[in-house]
């Protein structure tokens, strides 16, 4: 899984913005983005439709091959029964125009028993409709419960949670827990929905390094081993800037300065959600 991908929340909500969003996803692919994160929730299928159109155009134009892309989608918790998960996945695949998604996540923990969702996920893997399955917004205790709900068959491949310089809570116990098990953590809202791009202290440090505050925020998140980030952007300048952040290497002095500006957690706190 690439360490930097494209988020798509807020896409597909307004038909008037659709052409610009399709263009942005196509531009992202042309620039070299290979991971695209979406969900049935975003625009109630609208974001998947945008991604499907952009990916379809890019594949037909020969900009990219299907096997080079890593497409992630998510099932709503209220759909995550044994049968509902499979049906939701089929609807998502139709909107995406794909035979399979590479990773399919339970968007957050709901009321359906985890063992039912896991059984559905594993059967989707067996049928080749998804490459891997995982979860999102699962804290350490949810992950423990998930481990108990998992029988034989492919295990959970990733957990996607809110992690940024402004929200470092998962670094305390969730990230170490996942690292011990070799399970990647996907960081959502890694620029705090754009707010970190305007963070003064970060901007000052970034200026000294010759990068932008958003780039520094992204580089800080993906400098943690086992972490991938999925910033959302529609503007071309943002798309370029964010992808380039994957190549930044932060030295020990910069990491220490970032800890001073945005201190790491000292105790366990409940997982934050956006
Ligand atoms: N699993 C979950 O529950 C969950 C929850 C939230 C998000 N997510 C996923 O994570 C993705 C990212 O999170 P997010 O969309 O909440 O927030 P984000 O990626 O932290 O921030 C996106 C916002 O920042 C702006 N931006 C992007 N790059 C920038 C740059 N270089 N400089 C200045 N501003 C920049 C974007 O503007 P423009 O669009 O105008 O370029 C957009 O308004 C989502 O899109 C979604 O795929 C998952």
mmCIF file of C-alpha atoms and ligand atoms in Angstrom:
data_model
loop_
_atom_site.group_PDB
_atom_site.id
_atom_site.type_symbol
_atom_site.label_atom_id
_atom_site.label_comp_id
_atom_site.label_asym_id
_atom_site.label_seq_id
_atom_site.Cartn_x
_atom_site.Cartn_y
_atom_site.Cartn_z
ATOM 1 C CA UNK A 1 0.000 0.000 0.000
ATOM 2 C CA UNK A 2 1.471 3.415 -0.945
ATOM 3 C CA UNK A 3 2.288 5.698 2.028
ATOM 4 C CA UNK A 4 0.407 8.629 0.497
ATOM 5 C CA UNK A 5 -2.981 8.519 -1.168
ATOM 6 C CA UNK A 6 -5.907 10.697 -2.141
ATOM 7 C CA UNK A 7 -8.947 11.214 0.107
ATOM 8 C CA UNK A 8 -12.347 11.894 -1.478
ATOM 9 C CA UNK A 9 -14.651 12.939 1.363
ATOM 10 C CA UNK A 10 -16.900 15.881 0.328
ATOM 11 C CA UNK A 11 -16.594 14.863 -3.316
ATOM 12 C CA UNK A 12 -19.701 13.750 -5.170
ATOM 13 C CA UNK A 13 -22.042 15.886 -3.075
ATOM 14 C CA UNK A 14 -22.803 18.612 -5.603
ATOM 15 C CA UNK A 15 -23.431 17.899 -9.310
ATOM 16 C CA UNK A 16 -22.113 21.397 -10.072
ATOM 17 C CA UNK A 17 -18.671 20.438 -8.775
ATOM 18 C CA UNK A 18 -18.563 16.997 -10.329
ATOM 19 C CA UNK A 19 -16.538 17.837 -13.457
ATOM 20 C CA UNK A 20 -13.874 19.572 -11.355
ATOM 21 C CA UNK A 21 -13.717 16.605 -8.986
ATOM 22 C CA UNK A 22 -13.359 14.064 -11.791
ATOM 23 C CA UNK A 23 -10.628 16.273 -13.245
ATOM 24 C CA UNK A 24 -8.879 16.400 -9.854
ATOM 25 C CA UNK A 25 -8.877 12.619 -9.439
ATOM 26 C CA UNK A 26 -7.612 12.196 -12.994
ATOM 27 C CA UNK A 27 -4.928 14.777 -12.387
ATOM 28 C CA UNK A 28 -3.963 12.970 -9.196
ATOM 29 C CA UNK A 29 -3.517 9.715 -11.109
ATOM 30 C CA UNK A 30 -1.501 11.498 -13.824
ATOM 31 C CA UNK A 31 0.721 13.018 -11.109
ATOM 32 C CA UNK A 32 1.413 9.588 -9.652
ATOM 33 C CA UNK A 33 -1.147 9.017 -6.877
ATOM 34 C CA UNK A 34 -1.797 5.286 -6.708
ATOM 35 C CA UNK A 35 -3.956 4.991 -3.579
ATOM 36 C CA UNK A 36 -7.502 6.413 -3.652
ATOM 37 C CA UNK A 37 -9.700 6.346 -0.559
ATOM 38 C CA UNK A 38 -13.469 6.576 -0.816
ATOM 39 C CA UNK A 39 -16.635 5.257 0.882
ATOM 40 C CA UNK A 40 -20.282 4.552 0.123
ATOM 41 C CA UNK A 41 -21.040 7.317 2.655
ATOM 42 C CA UNK A 42 -19.270 10.112 0.763
ATOM 43 C CA UNK A 43 -21.951 11.934 -1.183
ATOM 44 C CA UNK A 44 -24.116 8.810 -0.654
ATOM 45 C CA UNK A 45 -22.263 7.046 -3.459
ATOM 46 C CA UNK A 46 -21.433 10.276 -5.294
ATOM 47 C CA UNK A 47 -17.718 10.151 -4.445
ATOM 48 C CA UNK A 48 -17.474 6.546 -5.659
ATOM 49 C CA UNK A 49 -19.121 7.635 -8.907
ATOM 50 C CA UNK A 50 -16.564 10.451 -9.293
ATOM 51 C CA UNK A 51 -13.694 8.031 -8.616
ATOM 52 C CA UNK A 52 -15.206 5.477 -10.986
ATOM 53 C CA UNK A 53 -15.439 7.990 -13.811
ATOM 54 C CA UNK A 54 -11.902 9.285 -13.273
ATOM 55 C CA UNK A 55 -10.353 5.835 -12.923
ATOM 56 C CA UNK A 56 -12.261 4.566 -15.969
ATOM 57 C CA UNK A 57 -11.023 7.479 -18.075
ATOM 58 C CA UNK A 58 -7.448 7.048 -16.820
ATOM 59 C CA UNK A 59 -7.477 3.310 -17.570
ATOM 60 C CA UNK A 60 -8.918 3.827 -21.049
ATOM 61 C CA UNK A 61 -6.369 6.578 -21.774
ATOM 62 C CA UNK A 62 -3.544 4.263 -20.678
ATOM 63 C CA UNK A 63 -2.419 6.663 -17.904
ATOM 64 C CA UNK A 64 -2.269 3.783 -15.455
ATOM 65 C CA UNK A 65 -2.865 0.046 -15.275
ATOM 66 C CA UNK A 66 -5.534 -1.323 -12.931
ATOM 67 C CA UNK A 67 -2.992 -3.374 -10.969
ATOM 68 C CA UNK A 68 -1.007 -0.207 -10.197
ATOM 69 C CA UNK A 69 -3.952 1.365 -8.388
ATOM 70 C CA UNK A 70 -4.968 0.656 -4.790
ATOM 71 C CA UNK A 71 -8.633 1.570 -4.393
ATOM 72 C CA UNK A 72 -10.148 1.642 -0.911
ATOM 73 C CA UNK A 73 -13.845 1.871 -0.073
ATOM 74 C CA UNK A 74 -15.936 1.442 3.067
ATOM 75 C CA UNK A 75 -19.213 -0.075 4.119
ATOM 76 C CA UNK A 76 -21.631 1.844 6.360
ATOM 77 C CA UNK A 77 -21.974 0.157 9.780
ATOM 78 C CA UNK A 78 -25.753 -0.153 9.310
ATOM 79 C CA UNK A 79 -25.136 -2.169 6.140
ATOM 80 C CA UNK A 80 -22.463 -4.391 7.693
ATOM 81 C CA UNK A 81 -24.499 -7.570 8.255
ATOM 82 C CA UNK A 82 -23.466 -10.810 6.523
ATOM 83 C CA UNK A 83 -25.717 -10.163 3.564
ATOM 84 C CA UNK A 84 -25.726 -6.348 3.730
ATOM 85 C CA UNK A 85 -21.934 -6.102 3.497
ATOM 86 C CA UNK A 86 -21.899 -8.150 0.312
ATOM 87 C CA UNK A 87 -24.756 -6.148 -1.204
ATOM 88 C CA UNK A 88 -23.153 -2.808 -0.277
ATOM 89 C CA UNK A 89 -19.870 -3.953 -1.804
ATOM 90 C CA UNK A 90 -21.592 -4.891 -5.062
ATOM 91 C CA UNK A 91 -23.230 -1.441 -5.210
ATOM 92 C CA UNK A 92 -19.864 0.223 -4.579
ATOM 93 C CA UNK A 93 -18.166 -1.850 -7.289
ATOM 94 C CA UNK A 94 -20.867 -0.860 -9.743
ATOM 95 C CA UNK A 95 -20.401 2.860 -8.987
ATOM 96 C CA UNK A 96 -16.618 2.458 -9.171
ATOM 97 C CA UNK A 97 -16.846 0.484 -12.413
ATOM 98 C CA UNK A 98 -14.408 -2.064 -11.001
ATOM 99 C CA UNK A 99 -14.326 -5.839 -10.678
ATOM 100 C CA UNK A 100 -12.779 -5.523 -7.228
ATOM 101 C CA UNK A 101 -11.556 -3.000 -4.678
ATOM 102 C CA UNK A 102 -8.134 -3.516 -3.143
ATOM 103 C CA UNK A 103 -9.209 -2.807 0.429
ATOM 104 C CA UNK A 104 -12.725 -2.712 1.904
ATOM 105 C CA UNK A 105 -13.231 -1.256 5.378
ATOM 106 C CA UNK A 106 -15.981 -1.279 7.976
ATOM 107 C CA UNK A 107 -16.361 2.526 8.297
ATOM 108 C CA UNK A 108 -16.876 2.458 12.080
ATOM 109 C CA UNK A 109 -18.121 -0.031 14.619
ATOM 110 C CA UNK A 110 -21.906 -0.346 14.588
ATOM 111 C CA UNK A 111 -24.532 -2.742 15.903
ATOM 112 C CA UNK A 112 -24.044 -5.740 13.631
ATOM 113 C CA UNK A 113 -21.966 -8.448 15.351
ATOM 114 C CA UNK A 114 -18.336 -8.149 14.271
ATOM 115 C CA UNK A 115 -18.211 -11.859 13.463
ATOM 116 C CA UNK A 116 -20.946 -11.368 10.816
ATOM 117 C CA UNK A 117 -19.104 -8.472 9.184
ATOM 118 C CA UNK A 118 -15.826 -10.405 9.254
ATOM 119 C CA UNK A 119 -17.477 -13.484 7.707
ATOM 120 C CA UNK A 120 -18.881 -11.309 4.905
ATOM 121 C CA UNK A 121 -15.521 -9.631 4.347
ATOM 122 C CA UNK A 122 -13.742 -12.974 4.179
ATOM 123 C CA UNK A 123 -16.260 -14.334 1.682
ATOM 124 C CA UNK A 124 -15.762 -11.217 -0.483
ATOM 125 C CA UNK A 125 -12.005 -11.896 -0.452
ATOM 126 C CA UNK A 126 -12.648 -15.530 -1.399
ATOM 127 C CA UNK A 127 -14.848 -14.383 -4.300
ATOM 128 C CA UNK A 128 -12.225 -11.928 -5.537
ATOM 129 C CA UNK A 129 -14.490 -8.902 -5.008
ATOM 130 C CA UNK A 130 -12.045 -7.345 -2.539
ATOM 131 C CA UNK A 131 -8.295 -7.820 -2.206
ATOM 132 C CA UNK A 132 -8.155 -7.245 1.550
ATOM 133 C CA UNK A 133 -10.497 -6.140 4.305
ATOM 134 C CA UNK A 134 -10.048 -3.892 7.297
ATOM 135 C CA UNK A 135 -11.710 -1.466 9.681
ATOM 136 C CA UNK A 136 -11.852 2.232 10.441
ATOM 137 C CA UNK A 137 -12.250 4.237 13.666
ATOM 138 C CA UNK A 138 -11.386 1.167 15.764
ATOM 139 C CA UNK A 139 -9.621 1.940 19.045
ATOM 140 C CA UNK A 140 -7.348 -0.577 20.785
ATOM 141 C CA UNK A 141 -10.236 -2.255 22.669
ATOM 142 C CA UNK A 142 -12.244 -2.521 19.425
ATOM 143 C CA UNK A 143 -9.245 -4.156 17.778
ATOM 144 C CA UNK A 144 -9.030 -6.677 20.623
ATOM 145 C CA UNK A 145 -12.744 -7.459 20.175
ATOM 146 C CA UNK A 146 -12.155 -7.821 16.438
ATOM 147 C CA UNK A 147 -9.336 -10.313 17.033
ATOM 148 C CA UNK A 148 -11.778 -12.441 19.059
ATOM 149 C CA UNK A 149 -14.398 -12.228 16.302
ATOM 150 C CA UNK A 150 -11.975 -13.426 13.622
ATOM 151 C CA UNK A 151 -11.975 -17.104 12.797
ATOM 152 C CA UNK A 152 -9.764 -18.685 10.175
ATOM 153 C CA UNK A 153 -9.388 -16.874 6.910
ATOM 154 C CA UNK A 154 -7.727 -13.635 5.933
ATOM 155 C CA UNK A 155 -7.239 -11.233 8.841
ATOM 156 C CA UNK A 156 -7.732 -7.496 9.190
ATOM 157 C CA UNK A 157 -5.294 -5.723 6.854
ATOM 158 C CA UNK A 158 -5.553 -2.106 8.075
ATOM 159 C CA UNK A 159 -7.260 0.313 10.460
ATOM 160 C CA UNK A 160 -8.010 3.840 9.259
ATOM 161 C CA UNK A 161 -8.206 6.476 12.017
ATOM 162 C CA UNK A 162 -7.896 10.200 12.622
ATOM 163 C CA UNK A 163 -4.194 10.933 13.030
ATOM 164 C CA UNK A 164 -2.480 14.252 12.391
ATOM 165 C CA UNK A 165 -0.053 16.580 14.171
ATOM 166 C CA UNK A 166 -3.111 18.130 15.826
ATOM 167 C CA UNK A 167 -4.567 14.767 16.837
ATOM 168 C CA UNK A 168 -1.769 12.467 17.913
ATOM 169 C CA UNK A 169 -3.807 10.271 20.304
ATOM 170 C CA UNK A 170 -3.366 6.997 18.334
ATOM 171 C CA UNK A 171 0.415 7.244 18.781
ATOM 172 C CA UNK A 172 0.015 6.303 22.453
ATOM 173 C CA UNK A 173 -1.241 2.710 22.253
ATOM 174 C CA UNK A 174 -3.163 2.032 19.035
ATOM 175 C CA UNK A 175 -0.246 2.573 16.671
ATOM 176 C CA UNK A 176 2.167 0.439 18.755
ATOM 177 C CA UNK A 177 -0.548 -2.262 18.970
ATOM 178 C CA UNK A 178 -0.901 -2.274 15.169
ATOM 179 C CA UNK A 179 2.848 -2.177 14.606
ATOM 180 C CA UNK A 180 3.349 -5.252 16.790
ATOM 181 C CA UNK A 181 0.975 -7.063 14.457
ATOM 182 C CA UNK A 182 2.361 -5.611 11.234
ATOM 183 C CA UNK A 183 -0.972 -3.923 10.506
ATOM 184 C CA UNK A 184 -0.736 -0.541 8.713
ATOM 185 C CA UNK A 185 -2.535 2.483 10.120
ATOM 186 C CA UNK A 186 -4.141 4.775 7.549
ATOM 187 C CA UNK A 187 -4.204 8.372 8.840
ATOM 188 C CA UNK A 188 -7.279 10.326 7.823
ATOM 189 C CA UNK A 189 -7.643 14.125 7.980
ATOM 190 C CA UNK A 190 -3.822 14.349 8.146
ATOM 191 C CA UNK A 191 -3.886 18.129 7.608
ATOM 192 C CA UNK A 192 -6.776 18.559 10.069
ATOM 193 C CA UNK A 193 -9.135 19.283 7.180
ATOM 194 C CA UNK A 194 -6.861 22.042 5.928
ATOM 195 C CA UNK A 195 -6.325 23.770 9.308
ATOM 196 C CA UNK A 196 -2.677 22.719 9.691
ATOM 197 C CA UNK A 197 -1.849 24.478 6.415
ATOM 198 C CA UNK A 198 -2.524 27.746 8.292
ATOM 199 C CA UNK A 199 -0.768 26.742 11.555
ATOM 200 C CA UNK A 200 1.675 29.580 12.357
ATOM 201 C CA UNK A 201 4.336 27.627 14.228
ATOM 202 C CA UNK A 202 4.299 24.896 11.637
ATOM 203 C CA UNK A 203 4.446 27.472 8.835
ATOM 204 C CA UNK A 204 7.502 29.094 10.378
ATOM 205 C CA UNK A 205 9.364 25.776 10.730
ATOM 206 C CA UNK A 206 8.266 24.689 7.240
ATOM 207 C CA UNK A 207 9.525 27.985 5.793
ATOM 208 C CA UNK A 208 12.973 27.316 7.246
ATOM 209 C CA UNK A 209 12.949 23.888 5.572
ATOM 210 C CA UNK A 210 11.756 25.303 2.245
ATOM 211 C CA UNK A 211 8.453 23.411 2.299
ATOM 212 C CA UNK A 212 4.847 24.304 3.141
ATOM 213 C CA UNK A 213 3.090 23.729 6.461
ATOM 214 C CA UNK A 214 0.792 21.156 4.828
ATOM 215 C CA UNK A 215 3.787 19.253 3.479
ATOM 216 C CA UNK A 216 5.438 19.256 6.878
ATOM 217 C CA UNK A 217 2.205 18.032 8.507
ATOM 218 C CA UNK A 218 2.013 15.159 6.014
ATOM 219 C CA UNK A 219 5.710 14.274 6.243
ATOM 220 C CA UNK A 220 5.395 14.179 10.047
ATOM 221 C CA UNK A 221 2.517 11.690 9.886
ATOM 222 C CA UNK A 222 4.091 9.341 7.353
ATOM 223 C CA UNK A 223 7.492 9.480 9.072
ATOM 224 C CA UNK A 224 5.928 7.169 11.706
ATOM 225 C CA UNK A 225 6.681 3.590 10.629
ATOM 226 C CA UNK A 226 3.574 1.715 9.563
ATOM 227 C CA UNK A 227 1.535 4.848 8.790
ATOM 228 C CA UNK A 228 0.022 5.924 5.447
ATOM 229 C CA UNK A 229 -1.816 9.246 4.942
ATOM 230 C CA UNK A 230 -4.733 10.067 2.647
ATOM 231 C CA UNK A 231 -5.038 13.868 2.321
ATOM 232 C CA UNK A 232 -7.984 15.066 0.266
ATOM 233 C CA UNK A 233 -7.373 17.779 -2.332
ATOM 234 C CA UNK A 234 -9.169 19.098 -5.365
ATOM 235 C CA UNK A 235 -6.902 22.015 -6.199
ATOM 236 C CA UNK A 236 -4.022 21.112 -8.513
ATOM 237 C CA UNK A 237 -1.443 22.963 -6.403
ATOM 238 C CA UNK A 238 -2.552 21.010 -3.316
ATOM 239 C CA UNK A 239 -2.398 17.695 -5.174
ATOM 240 C CA UNK A 240 1.200 18.356 -6.280
ATOM 241 C CA UNK A 241 2.301 19.704 -2.933
ATOM 242 C CA UNK A 242 0.895 16.769 -1.005
ATOM 243 C CA UNK A 243 2.374 14.086 -3.244
ATOM 244 C CA UNK A 244 5.812 15.709 -2.992
ATOM 245 C CA UNK A 245 5.568 15.457 0.819
ATOM 246 C CA UNK A 246 6.072 11.696 0.493
ATOM 247 C CA UNK A 247 9.694 12.357 -0.508
ATOM 248 C CA UNK A 248 10.549 14.577 2.479
ATOM 249 C CA UNK A 249 12.841 13.111 5.132
ATOM 250 C CA UNK A 250 12.692 14.828 8.518
ATOM 251 C CA UNK A 251 15.828 14.886 10.672
ATOM 252 C CA UNK A 252 15.857 14.384 14.437
ATOM 253 C CA UNK A 253 16.005 18.141 15.143
ATOM 254 C CA UNK A 254 12.897 18.780 13.029
ATOM 255 C CA UNK A 255 11.011 15.907 14.673
ATOM 256 C CA UNK A 256 11.941 17.318 18.109
ATOM 257 C CA UNK A 257 10.719 20.772 17.077
ATOM 258 C CA UNK A 258 7.447 19.223 15.847
ATOM 259 C CA UNK A 259 7.042 17.490 19.230
ATOM 260 C CA UNK A 260 7.483 20.877 20.916
ATOM 261 C CA UNK A 261 4.871 22.498 18.661
ATOM 262 C CA UNK A 262 2.440 19.567 18.801
ATOM 263 C CA UNK A 263 3.327 17.368 21.791
ATOM 264 C CA UNK A 264 2.805 13.597 21.599
ATOM 265 C CA UNK A 265 0.167 12.077 23.928
ATOM 266 C CA UNK A 266 1.243 11.289 27.512
ATOM 267 C CA UNK A 267 -1.703 9.055 28.332
ATOM 268 C CA UNK A 268 -4.404 7.048 26.620
ATOM 269 C CA UNK A 269 -7.396 9.087 25.459
ATOM 270 C CA UNK A 270 -10.476 7.828 23.577
ATOM 271 C CA UNK A 271 -9.968 7.709 19.833
ATOM 272 C CA UNK A 272 -11.032 10.970 18.181
ATOM 273 C CA UNK A 273 -13.370 10.791 15.212
ATOM 274 C CA UNK A 274 -14.300 13.321 12.565
HETATM 275 N N1 LIG B 1 -12.594 6.723 7.906
HETATM 276 C C1 LIG B 1 -13.130 7.858 8.305
HETATM 277 O O1 LIG B 1 -14.005 7.884 9.199
HETATM 278 C C2 LIG B 1 -12.697 9.127 7.671
HETATM 279 C C3 LIG B 1 -13.005 10.369 8.258
HETATM 280 C C4 LIG B 1 -12.534 11.536 7.653
HETATM 281 C C5 LIG B 1 -11.787 11.442 6.490
HETATM 282 N N2 LIG B 1 -11.516 10.227 5.910
HETATM 283 C C6 LIG B 1 -10.727 10.110 4.661
HETATM 284 O O2 LIG B 1 -9.535 10.864 4.803
HETATM 285 C C7 LIG B 1 -9.472 11.850 3.774
HETATM 286 C C8 LIG B 1 -8.735 13.080 4.230
HETATM 287 O O3 LIG B 1 -9.353 13.691 5.328
HETATM 288 P P1 LIG B 1 -10.183 15.078 5.211
HETATM 289 O O4 LIG B 1 -10.717 15.232 3.849
HETATM 290 O O5 LIG B 1 -11.137 15.074 6.354
HETATM 291 O O6 LIG B 1 -9.116 16.216 5.564
HETATM 292 P P2 LIG B 1 -7.622 16.611 5.093
HETATM 293 O O7 LIG B 1 -7.135 15.715 4.042
HETATM 294 O O8 LIG B 1 -6.835 16.759 6.355
HETATM 295 O O9 LIG B 1 -7.871 18.090 4.523
HETATM 296 C C9 LIG B 1 -8.575 18.330 3.323
HETATM 297 C C10 LIG B 1 -8.736 19.830 3.160
HETATM 298 O O10 LIG B 1 -7.442 20.440 3.143
HETATM 299 C C11 LIG B 1 -7.252 21.167 1.939
HETATM 300 N N3 LIG B 1 -5.872 20.922 1.501
HETATM 301 C C12 LIG B 1 -5.385 19.786 0.949
HETATM 302 N N4 LIG B 1 -4.074 19.918 0.678
HETATM 303 C C13 LIG B 1 -3.727 21.172 1.060
HETATM 304 C C14 LIG B 1 -2.519 21.891 1.004
HETATM 305 N N5 LIG B 1 -1.410 21.336 0.516
HETATM 306 N N6 LIG B 1 -2.513 23.171 1.483
HETATM 307 C C15 LIG B 1 -3.636 23.736 1.989
HETATM 308 N N7 LIG B 1 -4.819 23.087 2.059
HETATM 309 C C16 LIG B 1 -4.869 21.811 1.597
HETATM 310 C C17 LIG B 1 -8.249 20.628 0.937
HETATM 311 O O11 LIG B 1 -8.583 21.637 0.020
HETATM 312 P P3 LIG B 1 -8.990 21.404 -1.538
HETATM 313 O O12 LIG B 1 -9.850 20.172 -1.575
HETATM 314 O O13 LIG B 1 -9.699 22.646 -1.891
HETATM 315 O O14 LIG B 1 -7.742 21.208 -2.349
HETATM 316 C C18 LIG B 1 -9.399 20.247 1.860
HETATM 317 O O15 LIG B 1 -10.197 21.384 2.149
HETATM 318 C C19 LIG B 1 -10.947 12.084 3.426
HETATM 319 O O16 LIG B 1 -11.107 12.779 2.216
HETATM 320 C C20 LIG B 1 -11.454 10.675 3.441
HETATM 321 O O17 LIG B 1 -11.090 9.987 2.254
HETATM 322 C C21 LIG B 1 -11.931 9.073 6.515
#
